Coordinates of C-alpha atoms in Angstrom, one line a residue:
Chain L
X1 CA -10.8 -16.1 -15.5
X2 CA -12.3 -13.8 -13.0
X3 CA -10.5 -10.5 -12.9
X4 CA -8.7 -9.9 -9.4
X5 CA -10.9 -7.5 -7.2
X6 CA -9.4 -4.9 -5.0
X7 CA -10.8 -3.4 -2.0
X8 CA -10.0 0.6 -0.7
X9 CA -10.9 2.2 1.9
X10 CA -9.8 5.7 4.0
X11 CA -9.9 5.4 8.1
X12 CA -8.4 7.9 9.4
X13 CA -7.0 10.2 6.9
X14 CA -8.1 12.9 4.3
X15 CA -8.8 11.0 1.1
X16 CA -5.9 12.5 -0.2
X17 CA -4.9 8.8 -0.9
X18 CA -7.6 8.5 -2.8
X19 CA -7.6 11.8 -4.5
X20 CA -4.5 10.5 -5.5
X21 CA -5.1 7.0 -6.9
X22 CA -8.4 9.0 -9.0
X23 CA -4.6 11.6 -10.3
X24 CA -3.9 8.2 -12.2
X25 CA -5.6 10.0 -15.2
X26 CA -6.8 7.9 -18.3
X27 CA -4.3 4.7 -16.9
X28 CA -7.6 4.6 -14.8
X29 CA -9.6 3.2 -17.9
X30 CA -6.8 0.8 -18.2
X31 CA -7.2 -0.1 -14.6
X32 CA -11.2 -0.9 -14.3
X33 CA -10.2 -3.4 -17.3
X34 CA -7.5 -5.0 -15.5
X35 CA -9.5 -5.3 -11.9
X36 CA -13.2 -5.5 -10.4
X37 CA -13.6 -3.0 -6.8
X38 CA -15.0 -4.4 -4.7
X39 CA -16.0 -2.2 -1.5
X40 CA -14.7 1.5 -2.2
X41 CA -15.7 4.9 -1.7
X42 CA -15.4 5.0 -5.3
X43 CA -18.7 2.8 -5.6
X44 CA -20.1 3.0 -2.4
X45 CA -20.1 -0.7 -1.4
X46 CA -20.0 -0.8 2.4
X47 CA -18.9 -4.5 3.3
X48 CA -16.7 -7.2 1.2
X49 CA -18.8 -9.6 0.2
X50 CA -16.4 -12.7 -0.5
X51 CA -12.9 -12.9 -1.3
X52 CA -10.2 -9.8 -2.4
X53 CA -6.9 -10.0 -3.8
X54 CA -5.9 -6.2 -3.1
X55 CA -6.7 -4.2 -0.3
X56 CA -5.4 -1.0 0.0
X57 CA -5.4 0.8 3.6
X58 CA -5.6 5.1 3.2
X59 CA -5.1 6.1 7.0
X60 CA -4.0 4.8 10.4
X61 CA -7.1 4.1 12.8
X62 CA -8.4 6.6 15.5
X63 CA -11.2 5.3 16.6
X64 CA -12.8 1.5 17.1
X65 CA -14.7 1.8 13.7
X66 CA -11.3 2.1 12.5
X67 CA -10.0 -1.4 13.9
X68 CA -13.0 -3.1 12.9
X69 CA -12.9 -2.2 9.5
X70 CA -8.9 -2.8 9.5
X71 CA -9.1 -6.2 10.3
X72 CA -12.4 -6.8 8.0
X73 CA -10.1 -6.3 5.4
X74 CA -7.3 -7.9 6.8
X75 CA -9.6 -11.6 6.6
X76 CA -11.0 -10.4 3.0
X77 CA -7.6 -9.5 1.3
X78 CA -4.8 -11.7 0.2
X79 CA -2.6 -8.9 0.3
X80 CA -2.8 -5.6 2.1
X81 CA -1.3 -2.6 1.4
X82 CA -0.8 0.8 3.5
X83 CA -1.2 3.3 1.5
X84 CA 0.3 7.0 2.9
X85 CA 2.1 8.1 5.4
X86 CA -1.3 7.6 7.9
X87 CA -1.3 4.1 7.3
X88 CA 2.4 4.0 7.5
X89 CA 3.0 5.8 10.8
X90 CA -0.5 7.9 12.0
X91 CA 0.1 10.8 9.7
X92 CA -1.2 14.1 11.0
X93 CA -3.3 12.8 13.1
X94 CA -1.0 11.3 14.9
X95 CA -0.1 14.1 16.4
X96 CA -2.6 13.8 19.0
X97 CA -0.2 11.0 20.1
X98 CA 1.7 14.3 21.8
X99 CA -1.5 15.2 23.6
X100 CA -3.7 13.2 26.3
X101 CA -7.1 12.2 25.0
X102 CA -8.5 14.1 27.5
X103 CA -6.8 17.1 26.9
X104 CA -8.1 17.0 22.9
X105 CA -11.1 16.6 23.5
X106 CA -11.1 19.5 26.4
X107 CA -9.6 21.9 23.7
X108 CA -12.3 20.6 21.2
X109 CA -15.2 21.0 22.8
X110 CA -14.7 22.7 25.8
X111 CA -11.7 25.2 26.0
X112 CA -11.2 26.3 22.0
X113 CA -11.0 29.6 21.4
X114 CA -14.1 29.2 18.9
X115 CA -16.5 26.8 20.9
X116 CA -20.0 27.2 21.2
X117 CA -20.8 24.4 23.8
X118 CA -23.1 26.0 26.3
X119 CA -24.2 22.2 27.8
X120 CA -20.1 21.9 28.5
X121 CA -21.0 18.2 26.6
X122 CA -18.4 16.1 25.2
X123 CA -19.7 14.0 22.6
X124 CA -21.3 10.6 23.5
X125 CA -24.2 9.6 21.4
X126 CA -23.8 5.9 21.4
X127 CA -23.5 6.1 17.6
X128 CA -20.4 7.3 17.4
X129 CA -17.5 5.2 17.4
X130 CA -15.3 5.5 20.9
X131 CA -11.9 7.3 20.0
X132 CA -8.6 4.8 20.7
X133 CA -6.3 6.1 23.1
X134 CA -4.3 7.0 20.6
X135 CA -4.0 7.1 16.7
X136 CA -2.4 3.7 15.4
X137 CA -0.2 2.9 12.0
X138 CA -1.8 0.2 10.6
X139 CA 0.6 -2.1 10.9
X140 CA 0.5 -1.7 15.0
X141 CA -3.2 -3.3 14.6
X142 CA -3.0 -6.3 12.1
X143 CA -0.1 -7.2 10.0
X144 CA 0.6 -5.4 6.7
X145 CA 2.2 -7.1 3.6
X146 CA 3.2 -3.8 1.7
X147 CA 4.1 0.0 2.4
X148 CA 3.7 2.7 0.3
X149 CA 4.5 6.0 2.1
X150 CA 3.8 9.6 0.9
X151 CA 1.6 12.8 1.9
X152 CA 0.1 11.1 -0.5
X153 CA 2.0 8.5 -2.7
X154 CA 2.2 9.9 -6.1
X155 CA -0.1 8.7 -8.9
X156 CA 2.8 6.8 -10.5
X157 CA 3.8 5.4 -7.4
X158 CA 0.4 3.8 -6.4
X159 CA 0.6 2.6 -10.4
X160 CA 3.3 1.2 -9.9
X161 CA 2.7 -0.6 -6.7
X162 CA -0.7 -1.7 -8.4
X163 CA 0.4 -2.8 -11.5
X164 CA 3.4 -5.1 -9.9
X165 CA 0.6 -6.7 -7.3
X166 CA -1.3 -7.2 -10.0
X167 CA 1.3 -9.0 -11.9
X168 CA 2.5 -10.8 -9.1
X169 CA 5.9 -9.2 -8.8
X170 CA 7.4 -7.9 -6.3
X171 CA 7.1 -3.8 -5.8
X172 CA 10.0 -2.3 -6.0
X173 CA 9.6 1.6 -6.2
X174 CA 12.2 3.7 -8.2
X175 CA 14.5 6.2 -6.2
X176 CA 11.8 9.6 -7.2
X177 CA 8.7 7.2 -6.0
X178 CA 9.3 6.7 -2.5
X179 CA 8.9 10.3 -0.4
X180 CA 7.5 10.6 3.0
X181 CA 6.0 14.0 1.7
Chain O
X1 CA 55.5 9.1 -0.7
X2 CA 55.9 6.3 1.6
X3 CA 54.0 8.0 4.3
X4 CA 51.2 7.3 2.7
X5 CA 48.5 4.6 4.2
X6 CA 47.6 1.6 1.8
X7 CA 44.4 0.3 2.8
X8 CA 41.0 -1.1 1.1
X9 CA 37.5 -0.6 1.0
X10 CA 35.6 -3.1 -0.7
X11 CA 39.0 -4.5 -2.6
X12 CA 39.7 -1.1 -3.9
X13 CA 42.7 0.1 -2.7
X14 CA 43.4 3.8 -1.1
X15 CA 46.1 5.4 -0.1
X16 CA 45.3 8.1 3.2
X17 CA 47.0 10.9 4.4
X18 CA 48.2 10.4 7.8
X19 CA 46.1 11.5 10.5
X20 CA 43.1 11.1 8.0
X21 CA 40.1 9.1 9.2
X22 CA 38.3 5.9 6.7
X23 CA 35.7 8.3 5.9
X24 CA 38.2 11.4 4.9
X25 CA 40.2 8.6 3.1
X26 CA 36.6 7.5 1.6
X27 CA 35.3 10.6 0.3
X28 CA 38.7 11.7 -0.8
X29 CA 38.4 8.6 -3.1
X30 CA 35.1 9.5 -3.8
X31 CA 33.8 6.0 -2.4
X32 CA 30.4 7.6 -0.1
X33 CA 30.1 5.7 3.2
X34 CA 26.5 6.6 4.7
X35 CA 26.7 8.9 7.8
X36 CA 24.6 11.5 10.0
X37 CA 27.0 12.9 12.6
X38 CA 30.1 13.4 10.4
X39 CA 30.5 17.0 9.1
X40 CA 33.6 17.9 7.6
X41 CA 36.0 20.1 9.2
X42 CA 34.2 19.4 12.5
X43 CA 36.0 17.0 15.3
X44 CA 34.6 13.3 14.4
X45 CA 31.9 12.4 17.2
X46 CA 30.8 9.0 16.5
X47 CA 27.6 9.4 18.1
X48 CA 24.8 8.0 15.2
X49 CA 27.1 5.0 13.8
X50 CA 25.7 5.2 10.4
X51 CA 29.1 5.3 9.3
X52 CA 30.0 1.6 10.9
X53 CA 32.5 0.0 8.7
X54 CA 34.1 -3.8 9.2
X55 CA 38.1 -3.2 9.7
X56 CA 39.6 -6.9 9.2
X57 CA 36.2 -8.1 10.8
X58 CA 35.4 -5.6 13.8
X59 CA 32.6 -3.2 13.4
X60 CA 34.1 0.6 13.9
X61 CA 32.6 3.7 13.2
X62 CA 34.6 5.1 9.8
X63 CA 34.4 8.7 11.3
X64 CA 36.4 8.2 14.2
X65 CA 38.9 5.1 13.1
X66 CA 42.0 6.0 10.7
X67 CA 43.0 3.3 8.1
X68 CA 45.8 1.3 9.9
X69 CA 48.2 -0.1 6.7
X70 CA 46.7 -3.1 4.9
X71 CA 43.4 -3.0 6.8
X72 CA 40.6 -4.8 4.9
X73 CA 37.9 -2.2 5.4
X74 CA 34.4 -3.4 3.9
X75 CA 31.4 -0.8 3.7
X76 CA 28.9 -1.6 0.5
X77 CA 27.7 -5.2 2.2
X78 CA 24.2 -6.2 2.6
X79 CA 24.4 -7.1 6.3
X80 CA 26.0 -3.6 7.4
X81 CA 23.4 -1.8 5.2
X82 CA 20.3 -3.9 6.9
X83 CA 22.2 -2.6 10.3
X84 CA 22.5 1.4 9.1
X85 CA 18.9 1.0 7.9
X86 CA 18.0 -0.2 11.4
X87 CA 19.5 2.3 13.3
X88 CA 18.0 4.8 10.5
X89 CA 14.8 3.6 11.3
X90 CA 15.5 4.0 15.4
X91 CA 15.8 7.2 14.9
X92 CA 13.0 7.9 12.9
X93 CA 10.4 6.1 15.7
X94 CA 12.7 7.7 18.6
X95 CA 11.3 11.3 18.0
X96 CA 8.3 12.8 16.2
X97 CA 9.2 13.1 12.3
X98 CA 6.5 14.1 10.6
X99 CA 7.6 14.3 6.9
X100 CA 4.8 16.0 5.5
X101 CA 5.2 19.0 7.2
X102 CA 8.4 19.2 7.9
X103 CA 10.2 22.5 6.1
X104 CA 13.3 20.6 5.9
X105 CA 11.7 17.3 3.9
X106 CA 13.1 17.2 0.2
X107 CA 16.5 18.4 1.9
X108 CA 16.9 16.0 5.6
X109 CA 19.5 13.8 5.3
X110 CA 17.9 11.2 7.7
X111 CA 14.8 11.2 5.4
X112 CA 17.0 11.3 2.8
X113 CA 18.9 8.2 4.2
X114 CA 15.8 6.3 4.5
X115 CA 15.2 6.7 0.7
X116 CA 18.5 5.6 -0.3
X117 CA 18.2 3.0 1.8
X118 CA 14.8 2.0 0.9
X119 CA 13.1 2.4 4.1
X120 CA 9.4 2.0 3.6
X121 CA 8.0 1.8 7.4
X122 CA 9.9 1.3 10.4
X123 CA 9.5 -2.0 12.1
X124 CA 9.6 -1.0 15.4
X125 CA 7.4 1.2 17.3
X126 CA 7.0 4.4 17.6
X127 CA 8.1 6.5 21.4
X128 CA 5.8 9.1 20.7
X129 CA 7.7 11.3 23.2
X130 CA 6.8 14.3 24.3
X131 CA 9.3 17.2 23.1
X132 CA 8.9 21.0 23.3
X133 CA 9.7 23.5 20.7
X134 CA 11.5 26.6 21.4
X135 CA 10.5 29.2 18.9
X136 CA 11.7 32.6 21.5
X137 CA 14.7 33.4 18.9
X138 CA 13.6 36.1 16.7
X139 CA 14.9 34.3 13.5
X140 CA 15.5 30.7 14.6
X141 CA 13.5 27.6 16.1
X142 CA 14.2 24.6 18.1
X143 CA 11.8 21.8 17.3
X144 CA 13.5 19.1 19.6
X145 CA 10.7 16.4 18.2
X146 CA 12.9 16.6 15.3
X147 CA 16.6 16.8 16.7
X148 CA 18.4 13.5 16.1
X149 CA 21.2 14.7 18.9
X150 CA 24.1 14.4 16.3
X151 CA 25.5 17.0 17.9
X152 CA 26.4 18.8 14.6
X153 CA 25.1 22.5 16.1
X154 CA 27.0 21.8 19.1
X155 CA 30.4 21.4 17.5
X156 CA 29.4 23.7 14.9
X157 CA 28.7 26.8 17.1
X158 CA 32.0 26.1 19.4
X159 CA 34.2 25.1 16.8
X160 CA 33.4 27.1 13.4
X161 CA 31.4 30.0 14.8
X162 CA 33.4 30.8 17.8
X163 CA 30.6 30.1 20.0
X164 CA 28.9 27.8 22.4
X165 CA 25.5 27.9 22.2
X166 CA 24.1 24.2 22.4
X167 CA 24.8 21.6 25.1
X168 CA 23.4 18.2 25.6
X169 CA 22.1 17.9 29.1
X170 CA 20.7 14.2 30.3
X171 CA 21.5 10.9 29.7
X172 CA 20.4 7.8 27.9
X173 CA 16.8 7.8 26.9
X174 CA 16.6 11.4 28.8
X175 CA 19.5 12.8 26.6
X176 CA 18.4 16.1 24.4
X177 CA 19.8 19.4 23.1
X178 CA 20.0 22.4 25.4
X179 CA 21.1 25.6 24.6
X180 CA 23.7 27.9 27.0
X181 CA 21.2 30.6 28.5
X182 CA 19.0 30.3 31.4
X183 CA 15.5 30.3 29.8
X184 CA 15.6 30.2 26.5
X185 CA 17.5 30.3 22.6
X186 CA 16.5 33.9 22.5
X187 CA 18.9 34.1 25.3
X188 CA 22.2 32.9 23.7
X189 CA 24.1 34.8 21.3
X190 CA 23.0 32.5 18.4
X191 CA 22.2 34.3 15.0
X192 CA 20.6 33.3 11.3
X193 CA 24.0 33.5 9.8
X194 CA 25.7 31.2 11.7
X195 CA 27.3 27.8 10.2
X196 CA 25.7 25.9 13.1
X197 CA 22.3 26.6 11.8
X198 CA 23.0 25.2 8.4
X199 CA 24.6 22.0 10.4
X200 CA 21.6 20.7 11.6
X201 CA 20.7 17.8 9.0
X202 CA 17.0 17.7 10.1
X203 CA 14.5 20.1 10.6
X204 CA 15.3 21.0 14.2
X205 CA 17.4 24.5 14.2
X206 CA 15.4 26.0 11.3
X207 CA 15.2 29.6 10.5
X208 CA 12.6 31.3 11.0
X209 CA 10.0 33.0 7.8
X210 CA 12.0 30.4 5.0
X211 CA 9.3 27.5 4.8
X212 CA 8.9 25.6 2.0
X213 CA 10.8 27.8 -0.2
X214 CA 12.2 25.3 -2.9
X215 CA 9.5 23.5 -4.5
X216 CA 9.0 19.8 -4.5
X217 CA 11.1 17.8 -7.2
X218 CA 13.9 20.9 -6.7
X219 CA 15.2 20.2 -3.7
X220 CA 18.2 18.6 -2.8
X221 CA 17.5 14.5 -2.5
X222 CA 14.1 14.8 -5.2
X223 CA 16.2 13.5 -7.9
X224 CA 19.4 12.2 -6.5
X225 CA 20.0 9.5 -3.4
X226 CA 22.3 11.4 -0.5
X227 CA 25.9 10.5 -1.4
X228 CA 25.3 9.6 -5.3
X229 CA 27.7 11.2 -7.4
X230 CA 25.0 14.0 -8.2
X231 CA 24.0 15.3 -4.9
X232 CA 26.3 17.9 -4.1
X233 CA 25.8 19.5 -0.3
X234 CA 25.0 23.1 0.7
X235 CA 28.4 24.8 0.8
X236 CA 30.3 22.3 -0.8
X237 CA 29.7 23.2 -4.9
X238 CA 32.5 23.6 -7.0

């Protein structure tokens, strides 16, 4: 049987998700025996080629890159998974929400203290994908099976979560594994 | 002691002190009903209904209703714990809460709340409103993207401290926390030391220069759920 494949990715957050999926420590042997990964930043793959059992979401999405590659891997996954408190509900960058587009950008690239901008040019090289309005959860843009909050979820708690997708049961997190920190 | 109220919670029976409310008679017991706005010693407010109980049937808020003899009073139920986590979650997509800054996370009883109650995401969406923070006081803050109007500083400052520094001013969706002074909470006579400050469940009166002082997994809900038999409250250890 071919072993189930999972998918990660990090839109708009840190890679602290990440980071923290990598803190598994030597269970991470355990885990490239279980499953094959498919696109990751751990190997670099860019698009999913066929079919994915596990996707797992790091960060809420910023920009239109960001919603593209959401629901890319909301048709390639059987399940998905938001992963941290980004994904879950925006997440630091989220606080932009409090702010007008405008104005961020402005304090960016215009106003800041620090700026060296002597054209006064906000970016807009067509290669760069056009910021959303405002940062979205993940689930506000496609729908989500699973949550697993945290700033980042602990090592155990992705483990856990992993491990009971993996076996097809249903994850239920311990009181000490759910935190919003 | 026939004065006494006989009344049940969940089939177990109790016996209240007159003039005591379900949740006094509750805790008393040492049976926790979830809550946010109830403080003991304060006047009951039964502003965040967190506390709703079913008295033979009707939904009432255990911090404002005293047992009435015989009452059938059910608490631990799966449909009034779906409701509390609902509400839990309004509040949590009514104001900014960002968790992983917060200095109060590890020790807010509405995150808190949402981890006993399993809350993984809210299913509504979020207000994204915008709030203002009043840092003028030398030693305190105001972050009102945080203040879940329980009104626990208000009764606190007028009716353990002798004061009267908060007010709420607006109504409905415009509802929030004001303070008694014409600018600003440097302006009122509040102070570090007083019991209001401690009130506040969240992280919006904070003092000033404390920050994340306790590390993670010491802090008061990193091991125990809010209400479990091992979580005792600031204030409240034997």
């Amino acid at each position: 049987m071919a072993k189930p494949r999972i998918a990660t990715t990090s839109l708009a957050g840190c890679f602290g998700c990440h980071m923290s999926l990598l803190d598994i420590d030597e269970r991470i042997l355990q885990l490239a025996e279980l499953v094959e990964f498919d696109r990751s930043p751990i190997d670099d793959v860019k698009r999913i080629a066929g079919r994915c059992n596990i996707g797992l979401i790091e960060g809420g999405c910023c920009n239109e890159e960001n919603v593209a590659v959401l629901r890319h891997f909301r048709e390639h996954c059987d399940v998905l998974v938001s992963v941290g408190d980004c994904a879950t509900m925006g997440g630091v960058p989220a606080m932009r929400n409090l702010v007008p587009l405008s104005e961020c950008l402005r304090e960016a690239y215009l106003d800041g203290p620090t700026v060296h901008n002597p054209g006064k040019r906000l970016p807009d090289d067509p290669e760069l994908p056009l910021l959303l309005n405002r940062v979205y959860c993940c689930h506000e843009v496609v729908a989500v099976d699973y949550h697993l909050p945290g700033c980042p979820p602990s090592a155990d708690t992705l483990w856990a979560a992993v491990v009971a997708l993996l076996q097809g049961t249903p994850v239920t997190l311990p009181y000490g594994l759910l935190k919003f920190d | 002691m026939t004065d006494k109220i006989l009344f049940t919670i969940d089939g177990v029976e109790l016996a209240a002190e007159p003039g005591q409310t379900i949740i006094e008679a509750a805790d008393a017991a040492g049976i926790y009903i979830p809550r946010l706005c109830h403080q003991p010693g304060l006047n009951p407010f039964g502003s965040c209904r967190v506390c709703t109980v079913r008295c033979n049937g009707r939904p009432c808020s255990a911090c404002t209703q005293p047992p009435a003899p015989g009452m059938v009073v059910e608490n631990d139920v799966p449909d009034l714990q779906a409701l509390r986590a609902e509400l839990v979650e309004m509040l949590f997509v009514e104001g900014n809460h960002f968790c992983m800054f917060c200095e109060k996370s590890g020790r807010c009883e509405l995150q808190a709340l949402a981890y006993r109650f399993g809350i993984l995401a809210p299913r509504l969406d979020y207000c994204w409103p915008q709030r203002e923070v009043d840092m003028s006081h030398p030693d305190l803050l105001i972050d009102h993207n945080r203040c879940i109007l329980c009104a626990r500083c208000v009764r606190t400052s007028q009716q353990v401290d002798g004061k009267n520094v908060f007010q709420f001013i607006g109504r409905g969706t415009k509802k929030r926390l004001a303070v008694n002074s014409r600018a600003s909470l440097a302006g009122t006579d509040a102070a570090a030391a007083d019991a209001a400050v401690a009130a506040c469940p969240v992280g919006a009166l904070l003092k000033k220069r404390v920050g994340y002082a306790v590390p993670m997994g010491r802090r008061r809900f990193d091991k125990v759920p809010i209400g479990s038999p091992g979580d005792i409250a600031p204030g409240q250890e034997q």
